[in-house]
Short mmCIF file of C-alpha atoms in Angstrom, two decimals:
data_model
loop_
_atom_site.label_atom_id
_atom_site.label_comp_id
_atom_site.label_asym_id
_atom_site.label_seq_id
_atom_site.Cartn_x
_atom_site.Cartn_y
_atom_site.Cartn_z
CA MET A 1 0.51 -19.41 1.31
CA SER A 2 2.33 -19.89 -2.01
CA PHE A 3 3.42 -17.36 -4.60
CA ASP A 4 2.15 -18.06 -8.13
CA ARG A 5 4.72 -16.88 -10.66
CA SER A 6 2.10 -17.01 -13.42
CA GLU A 7 0.36 -13.98 -11.87
CA MET A 8 2.94 -11.53 -13.17
CA THR A 9 0.79 -8.39 -13.29
CA ILE A 10 0.33 -6.22 -10.20
CA PRO A 11 -3.45 -6.95 -10.02
CA GLY A 12 -2.68 -10.65 -10.35
CA ARG A 13 -0.14 -10.59 -7.55
CA LEU A 14 -2.48 -8.58 -5.33
CA TRP A 15 -5.19 -11.15 -5.98
CA SER A 16 -2.80 -13.93 -4.97
CA PHE A 17 -2.56 -12.32 -1.52
CA ALA A 18 -6.29 -11.60 -1.18
CA ARG A 19 -7.67 -14.84 -2.65
CA PRO A 20 -7.68 -16.87 0.62
CA TYR A 21 -9.77 -14.14 2.28
CA ARG A 22 -12.13 -13.28 -0.58
CA TRP A 23 -15.21 -14.39 1.37
CA VAL A 24 -14.15 -12.29 4.36
CA PHE A 25 -13.79 -9.23 2.13
CA LEU A 26 -17.16 -10.02 0.56
CA GLY A 27 -18.72 -10.08 4.04
CA GLY A 28 -17.06 -6.76 4.85
CA PHE A 29 -18.42 -5.32 1.61
CA ALA A 30 -21.95 -6.44 2.57
CA LEU A 31 -21.56 -4.74 5.96
CA LEU A 32 -20.38 -1.55 4.21
CA LEU A 33 -23.50 -1.66 2.03
CA ALA A 34 -25.65 -1.93 5.14
CA THR A 35 -23.72 0.89 6.84
CA ASN A 36 -24.22 3.29 3.97
CA ALA A 37 -27.87 2.29 3.50
CA LEU A 38 -28.49 3.30 7.10
CA SER A 39 -26.49 6.51 6.70
CA LEU A 40 -28.33 7.53 3.55
CA SER A 41 -31.72 7.00 5.11
CA ILE A 42 -31.18 9.74 7.70
CA PRO A 43 -31.30 12.75 5.26
CA TRP A 44 -34.44 11.27 3.70
CA LEU A 45 -36.13 11.09 7.12
CA LEU A 46 -34.93 14.65 7.80
CA ARG A 47 -36.59 15.73 4.56
CA ASP A 48 -39.89 14.19 5.67
CA ALA A 49 -39.63 15.85 9.09
CA ILE A 50 -39.05 19.32 7.55
CA ASP A 51 -41.90 18.86 5.08
CA THR A 52 -44.17 17.78 7.93
CA LEU A 53 -43.31 20.88 9.95
CA ALA A 54 -43.66 23.16 6.93
CA GLY A 55 -47.07 21.69 6.13
CA GLY A 56 -48.34 22.03 9.68
CA GLY A 57 -48.34 18.26 10.28
CA ALA A 58 -48.61 16.45 13.58
CA LEU A 59 -45.74 16.85 16.00
CA ARG A 60 -46.12 13.17 16.90
CA ARG A 61 -44.96 12.22 13.42
CA VAL A 62 -42.00 14.59 13.71
CA GLY A 63 -41.08 13.01 17.05
CA TRP A 64 -41.33 9.55 15.51
CA LEU A 65 -39.04 10.59 12.65
CA CYS A 66 -36.49 12.06 15.09
CA GLY A 67 -36.51 8.86 17.13
CA ALA A 68 -36.05 6.80 13.98
CA MET A 69 -33.04 8.92 12.98
CA ALA A 70 -31.46 8.46 16.42
CA GLY A 71 -32.02 4.69 16.35
CA ILE A 72 -30.60 4.39 12.84
CA ALA A 73 -27.52 6.38 13.89
CA VAL A 74 -26.84 3.95 16.76
CA LEU A 75 -27.37 0.90 14.55
CA GLN A 76 -25.14 2.41 11.87
CA ALA A 77 -22.30 2.83 14.39
CA VAL A 78 -22.54 -0.87 15.32
CA VAL A 79 -22.59 -2.07 11.71
CA ARG A 80 -19.76 0.30 10.71
CA THR A 81 -17.60 -1.07 13.52
CA ALA A 82 -18.28 -4.63 12.36
CA SER A 83 -17.36 -3.74 8.77
CA ARG A 84 -14.07 -2.19 9.88
CA LEU A 85 -13.18 -5.17 12.06
CA THR A 86 -13.91 -7.54 9.18
CA ILE A 87 -11.92 -5.77 6.48
CA LEU A 88 -9.04 -4.56 8.66
CA GLY A 89 -8.83 -8.01 10.25
CA ALA A 90 -8.46 -9.60 6.82
CA SER A 91 -5.68 -7.15 5.93
CA ARG A 92 -3.76 -8.20 9.05
CA ARG A 93 -4.08 -11.84 8.05
CA ILE A 94 -2.73 -10.93 4.61
CA VAL A 95 0.31 -9.17 6.05
CA TYR A 96 0.87 -12.18 8.34
CA ASP A 97 0.93 -14.46 5.29
CA ALA A 98 3.09 -12.03 3.32
CA ARG A 99 5.74 -11.81 6.05
CA ASN A 100 5.88 -15.58 6.44
CA LEU A 101 6.12 -16.01 2.67
CA PHE A 102 8.85 -13.39 2.43
CA PHE A 103 10.92 -14.91 5.25
CA ALA A 104 10.48 -18.49 4.03
CA HIS A 105 11.49 -17.50 0.50
CA ILE A 106 14.71 -15.69 1.42
CA GLN A 107 15.74 -18.77 3.41
CA THR A 108 15.80 -20.78 0.17
CA LEU A 109 18.06 -18.39 -1.75
CA GLY A 110 21.72 -19.09 -2.27
CA ALA A 111 24.73 -17.32 -0.81
CA SER A 112 25.25 -15.32 -4.01
CA PHE A 113 21.91 -13.61 -3.42
CA TYR A 114 23.18 -12.19 -0.12
CA ASP A 115 26.37 -11.05 -1.83
CA ARG A 116 24.21 -8.89 -4.10
CA HIS A 117 21.78 -7.53 -1.50
CA LYS A 118 22.41 -5.63 1.70
CA ILE A 119 20.88 -7.01 4.87
CA GLY A 120 19.41 -3.62 5.83
CA ASP A 121 17.62 -3.43 2.49
CA LEU A 122 16.11 -6.89 3.01
CA MET A 123 14.97 -5.88 6.50
CA SER A 124 13.33 -2.72 5.13
CA ARG A 125 11.45 -4.69 2.49
CA GLY A 126 10.34 -7.35 4.95
CA VAL A 127 9.12 -4.84 7.55
CA ASN A 128 8.28 -1.43 6.06
CA ASP A 129 7.19 -2.47 2.58
CA VAL A 130 5.08 -5.37 3.82
CA GLN A 131 3.39 -2.97 6.26
CA LEU A 132 2.44 -0.72 3.34
CA ILE A 133 0.83 -3.73 1.65
CA GLN A 134 -1.34 -4.10 4.76
CA SER A 135 -2.40 -0.45 4.42
CA PHE A 136 -3.28 -1.18 0.80
CA PHE A 137 -5.69 -3.98 1.71
CA GLY A 138 -6.84 -2.50 5.05
CA PRO A 139 -7.55 1.24 5.35
CA GLY A 140 -7.00 1.78 1.62
CA GLY A 141 -9.40 -0.97 0.53
CA LEU A 142 -11.95 -0.04 3.20
CA ASN A 143 -12.08 3.60 2.16
CA LEU A 144 -12.09 2.77 -1.55
CA LEU A 145 -15.11 0.46 -1.20
CA ASN A 146 -16.88 2.96 1.04
CA THR A 147 -16.21 5.83 -1.39
CA ALA A 148 -17.51 3.84 -4.35
CA ILE A 149 -20.70 2.85 -2.50
CA VAL A 150 -21.34 6.40 -1.28
CA TYR A 151 -20.81 7.95 -4.71
CA VAL A 152 -23.12 5.55 -6.53
CA ALA A 153 -25.90 5.70 -3.94
CA VAL A 154 -25.74 9.45 -3.37
CA LEU A 155 -25.77 10.25 -7.10
CA VAL A 156 -28.89 8.14 -7.56
CA LEU A 157 -30.64 9.98 -4.72
CA LEU A 158 -29.45 13.41 -5.95
CA PHE A 159 -30.83 12.78 -9.45
CA ARG A 160 -34.09 11.68 -7.88
CA LEU A 161 -34.36 14.94 -5.93
CA ASP A 162 -33.30 17.35 -8.70
CA ALA A 163 -31.56 16.17 -11.87
CA THR A 164 -30.66 19.68 -13.09
CA LEU A 165 -29.15 20.69 -9.77
CA THR A 166 -27.20 17.44 -9.66
CA LEU A 167 -25.64 18.03 -13.08
CA VAL A 168 -24.71 21.57 -12.09
CA SER A 169 -23.08 20.39 -8.84
CA LEU A 170 -21.01 17.79 -10.74
CA ALA A 171 -19.79 20.18 -13.44
CA LEU A 172 -16.33 20.53 -11.87
CA TYR A 173 -15.74 16.82 -11.27
CA PRO A 174 -14.32 15.95 -14.75
CA VAL A 175 -11.61 18.58 -14.26
CA LEU A 176 -11.04 17.25 -10.74
CA LEU A 177 -10.59 13.66 -11.93
CA LEU A 178 -8.13 14.76 -14.63
CA ALA A 179 -6.02 16.66 -12.08
CA VAL A 180 -6.09 13.75 -9.62
CA ASN A 181 -5.01 11.33 -12.34
CA ARG A 182 -1.99 13.45 -13.25
CA LEU A 183 -0.96 13.97 -9.62
CA SER A 184 -1.35 10.29 -8.71
CA ARG A 185 1.35 9.30 -11.20
CA ARG A 186 3.80 11.63 -9.49
CA ILE A 187 2.85 10.26 -6.09
CA TYR A 188 3.70 6.72 -7.22
CA ALA A 189 7.17 7.70 -8.47
CA ARG A 190 8.00 9.75 -5.38
CA SER A 191 6.65 7.10 -3.02
CA PHE A 192 8.89 4.48 -4.62
CA ALA A 193 11.87 6.83 -4.21
CA VAL A 194 11.01 7.28 -0.51
CA GLN A 195 10.97 3.52 0.08
CA GLU A 196 14.29 3.11 -1.74
CA GLN A 197 15.88 5.77 0.46
CA LEU A 198 14.46 4.15 3.60
CA SER A 199 16.16 0.93 2.53
CA ALA A 200 19.47 2.78 2.17
CA ILE A 201 19.08 4.18 5.70
CA SER A 202 18.28 0.72 7.10
CA SER A 203 21.29 -0.78 5.34
CA ARG A 204 23.64 1.90 6.64
CA ALA A 205 22.33 1.52 10.21
CA GLN A 206 22.64 -2.28 10.07
CA GLU A 207 26.20 -2.12 8.73
CA ASN A 208 27.28 0.35 11.41
CA ILE A 209 25.72 -1.53 14.29
CA SER A 210 27.05 -4.91 13.20
CA GLY A 211 30.48 -3.43 12.42
CA ILE A 212 30.72 -1.05 15.37
CA GLN A 213 34.03 -2.56 16.50
CA GLN A 214 35.68 -1.58 13.20
CA VAL A 215 34.18 1.91 13.38
CA LYS A 216 35.57 2.37 16.89
CA THR A 217 38.95 0.83 16.04
CA TYR A 218 39.59 3.21 13.15
CA ALA A 219 37.93 6.23 14.84
CA GLN A 220 35.39 6.66 12.03
CA GLU A 221 32.51 7.86 14.22
CA GLU A 222 32.30 11.38 12.77
CA ARG A 223 32.55 10.14 9.22
CA GLU A 224 29.73 7.61 9.73
CA ILE A 225 27.56 10.17 11.51
CA ASP A 226 27.96 12.59 8.59
CA ALA A 227 27.19 9.87 6.03
CA PHE A 228 24.10 8.77 7.95
CA GLY A 229 22.97 12.38 8.29
CA GLN A 230 23.22 12.85 4.52
CA LEU A 231 21.04 9.77 3.96
CA CYS A 232 18.46 11.08 6.44
CA ALA A 233 18.49 14.51 4.80
CA GLU A 234 17.80 12.93 1.41
CA PHE A 235 15.00 10.84 2.97
CA ARG A 236 13.47 14.02 4.40
CA ARG A 237 13.76 15.78 1.05
CA ARG A 238 12.01 12.92 -0.76
CA ASN A 239 9.26 12.76 1.86
CA LEU A 240 8.66 16.50 1.61
CA SER A 241 8.57 16.24 -2.16
CA MET A 242 5.88 13.57 -1.93
CA ALA A 243 4.01 15.60 0.70
CA VAL A 244 3.90 18.60 -1.65
CA ILE A 245 2.16 16.55 -4.35
CA ARG A 246 -0.19 14.93 -1.83
CA GLY A 247 -1.02 18.35 -0.35
CA ALA A 248 -1.68 19.74 -3.81
CA MET A 249 -4.08 16.89 -4.51
CA ILE A 250 -5.99 17.45 -1.25
CA ALA A 251 -6.15 21.19 -1.98
CA VAL A 252 -7.52 20.61 -5.48
CA ILE A 253 -10.17 18.25 -4.16
CA GLY A 254 -11.13 20.63 -1.34
CA ILE A 255 -11.44 23.61 -3.70
CA ALA A 256 -13.61 21.64 -6.12
CA SER A 257 -15.88 20.43 -3.29
CA GLY A 258 -16.23 23.93 -1.88
CA MET A 259 -17.07 25.47 -5.24
CA ALA A 260 -19.63 22.73 -5.88
CA THR A 261 -21.31 23.59 -2.57
CA LEU A 262 -21.47 27.29 -3.48
CA ILE A 263 -22.99 26.47 -6.86
CA VAL A 264 -25.62 24.27 -5.21
CA LEU A 265 -26.55 27.00 -2.71
CA PHE A 266 -26.98 29.56 -5.50
CA VAL A 267 -28.80 27.41 -8.06
CA GLY A 268 -30.70 25.34 -5.50
CA GLY A 269 -31.86 28.45 -3.66
CA ARG A 270 -33.36 29.77 -6.86
CA HIS A 271 -35.11 26.43 -7.44
CA VAL A 272 -36.70 26.68 -3.98
CA ILE A 273 -37.82 30.27 -4.59
CA GLU A 274 -39.30 29.28 -7.95
CA GLY A 275 -41.07 26.30 -6.37
CA ARG A 276 -39.28 23.69 -8.46
CA ILE A 277 -38.28 21.76 -5.32
CA GLY A 278 -39.50 21.89 -1.75
CA PHE A 279 -37.50 23.19 1.18
CA GLY A 280 -37.23 19.67 2.60
CA ASP A 281 -35.84 18.40 -0.71
CA PHE A 282 -33.29 21.20 -0.74
CA VAL A 283 -32.12 20.38 2.80
CA ALA A 284 -31.88 16.68 1.91
CA PHE A 285 -29.96 17.54 -1.28
CA ASN A 286 -27.37 19.50 0.70
CA ALA A 287 -27.16 16.75 3.29
CA TYR A 288 -26.41 14.18 0.59
CA LEU A 289 -23.93 16.50 -1.07
CA ALA A 290 -22.20 16.89 2.32
CA LEU A 291 -21.89 13.10 2.48
CA LEU A 292 -19.79 13.31 -0.69
CA ALA A 293 -17.37 15.81 0.83
CA ARG A 294 -15.50 13.39 3.08
CA PRO A 295 -15.06 10.61 0.46
CA THR A 296 -13.97 13.22 -2.08
CA ILE A 297 -11.33 14.66 0.25
CA ALA A 298 -10.28 11.12 1.23
CA LEU A 299 -9.78 10.31 -2.45
CA GLY A 300 -6.34 11.91 -2.40
CA TRP A 301 -5.35 9.87 0.66
CA ILE A 302 -6.70 6.67 -0.93
CA ILE A 303 -4.68 7.24 -4.09
CA ASN A 304 -1.58 7.91 -2.00
CA VAL A 305 -2.06 4.66 -0.05
CA PHE A 306 -2.63 2.66 -3.21
CA GLN A 307 0.37 4.15 -4.99
CA ARG A 308 2.64 3.54 -2.00
CA GLY A 309 1.25 0.01 -1.66
CA ALA A 310 1.90 -0.69 -5.35
CA GLY A 311 5.47 0.58 -5.00
CA ALA A 312 6.02 -1.56 -1.89
CA LEU A 313 4.57 -4.59 -3.67
CA GLN A 314 6.99 -4.05 -6.55
CA ARG A 315 9.96 -4.04 -4.14
CA VAL A 316 8.78 -7.11 -2.23
CA ASP A 317 7.89 -8.85 -5.46
CA ALA A 318 11.40 -8.35 -6.83
CA LEU A 319 12.69 -10.62 -4.06
CA LEU A 320 9.86 -13.16 -4.28
CA LEU A 321 10.68 -13.62 -7.97
CA GLU A 322 14.31 -14.45 -7.20
CA GLU A 323 15.02 -17.97 -8.40
CA GLN A 324 16.21 -20.59 -5.96
CA PRO A 325 19.69 -21.93 -6.73
CA GLU A 326 19.81 -25.10 -8.75
CA ILE A 327 21.07 -28.08 -6.80
CA PRO A 328 22.87 -30.59 -9.01
CA PRO A 329 21.39 -34.07 -8.91
CA PRO A 330 23.33 -36.73 -7.04
CA GLY A 331 25.97 -38.44 -9.12
CA ASP A 332 25.55 -42.00 -10.32
CA ASP A 333 29.19 -42.97 -9.83
CA GLU A 334 29.99 -46.48 -8.77
CA PRO A 335 30.23 -46.99 -5.00
CA ARG A 336 33.71 -46.54 -3.66
CA ASP A 337 35.58 -48.47 -1.06
CA ASP A 338 35.27 -47.40 2.54
CA GLU A 339 39.02 -46.90 2.65
CA PRO A 340 39.70 -43.16 3.41
CA LEU A 341 41.45 -41.03 0.82
CA GLY A 342 44.97 -39.81 1.49
CA GLY A 343 47.84 -37.91 -0.06
CA ASP A 344 48.67 -34.37 -1.07
CA ILE A 345 46.17 -31.88 -2.57
CA GLU A 346 47.26 -30.00 -5.66
CA ILE A 347 45.47 -26.99 -7.19
CA ARG A 348 46.41 -25.83 -10.69
CA ASP A 349 45.42 -22.57 -12.40
CA LEU A 350 42.34 -21.92 -10.21
CA SER A 351 40.41 -18.68 -10.75
CA PHE A 352 37.30 -17.70 -8.79
CA SER A 353 34.88 -14.72 -8.71
CA TYR A 354 31.62 -14.13 -6.87
CA ASP A 355 28.28 -14.18 -8.67
CA GLY A 356 27.11 -10.70 -9.55
CA ALA A 357 30.57 -9.14 -9.39
CA ALA A 358 31.25 -6.33 -11.86
CA GLU A 359 32.97 -7.39 -15.06
CA ASP A 360 35.84 -4.96 -14.53
CA ALA A 361 36.33 -6.03 -10.91
CA GLY A 362 38.50 -8.99 -11.86
CA CYS A 363 38.55 -12.31 -10.08
CA SER A 364 38.77 -12.76 -6.32
CA LEU A 365 41.32 -15.55 -6.82
CA CYS A 366 43.32 -15.54 -10.04
CA ASP A 367 45.48 -18.36 -11.42
CA VAL A 368 46.13 -20.04 -8.08
CA ASN A 369 48.63 -22.88 -8.06
CA LEU A 370 49.02 -24.62 -4.75
CA THR A 371 50.25 -27.89 -3.29
CA ILE A 372 48.94 -28.78 0.18
CA PRO A 373 50.94 -31.56 1.88
CA ALA A 374 48.98 -34.31 3.57
CA GLY A 375 48.19 -33.54 7.21
CA SER A 376 48.57 -29.74 6.94
CA ARG A 377 45.93 -27.05 7.04
CA VAL A 378 45.63 -24.05 4.68
CA ALA A 379 43.14 -21.17 4.91
CA ILE A 380 42.46 -18.65 2.14
CA VAL A 381 41.17 -15.34 3.56
#
């Protein structure tokens, strides 16, 4: 898998990961369509069964309808499992490609890159952030597609049963969408802050473990424990801050769904009493409205997954966009004799500083003048 630098937008970069598996995702989408078609047929059959009983119809027909609902439920479970295996399997292939791409890319970067980045931070991006990308394409994508299918299909059926009641039940949804949009922006910012803090924790742990001999030699255990504890406390604070926003979103969605149900019971009950819809239609309407409850509540979780995935992608992408060091072309000097070079080595006015060093940090070696006699060895530490 290659990384196309021309796809500089987040949707473009996401597409670069998903493109090799587009037909797999398309197959998973078809299975989701079949799953929801089977699920949506059950309330309609229930409606027919209730109308048959209310009209004094044959019990044989009611038994046939009950058997059909049971068979459809079993078939739906099989198809739903297949859809999950297809989409979640594709997400695991994507994260496999992403990890290989990430690791192969950092192998090509020069030494100055590692002077500017901590190893723990690189490990966090290659493990934790890439895992969040998998959640983006796997559970996040699965639930997003399923929610979109359910909403479109259920709304069509609700309008077919009772258009007025449908409009009344959806009256709160514009306010709900506005609130979710405002909260989702905060989730993105706080999720990115959580991932940054997790990188700081990983870097500190890696530095302490790799440098444990120095910590022990200078008896710095308590100091390092306190510093690590402060990082963990900040990580907890940021996680709780994100959880507050996510909890608020779920609460808003739950309240809106509950109020919509109460409105439907009040208005729909009056429609049944007035004879505008049958009792079977009213039961089917509530059954379809109940099917919207789970996707609506899951909407907050989906937005959280997508925002965290976008933040993780931004962090991984920052490393994938790092340029490889330029290697100078081989010189075209005339061939030299095979006779080995000899003599003293003389260095005059040499200054050196690492790439990325702060301007006010000065040079690592400043104005070095040195003569190294032939046959001797000199090390600069």
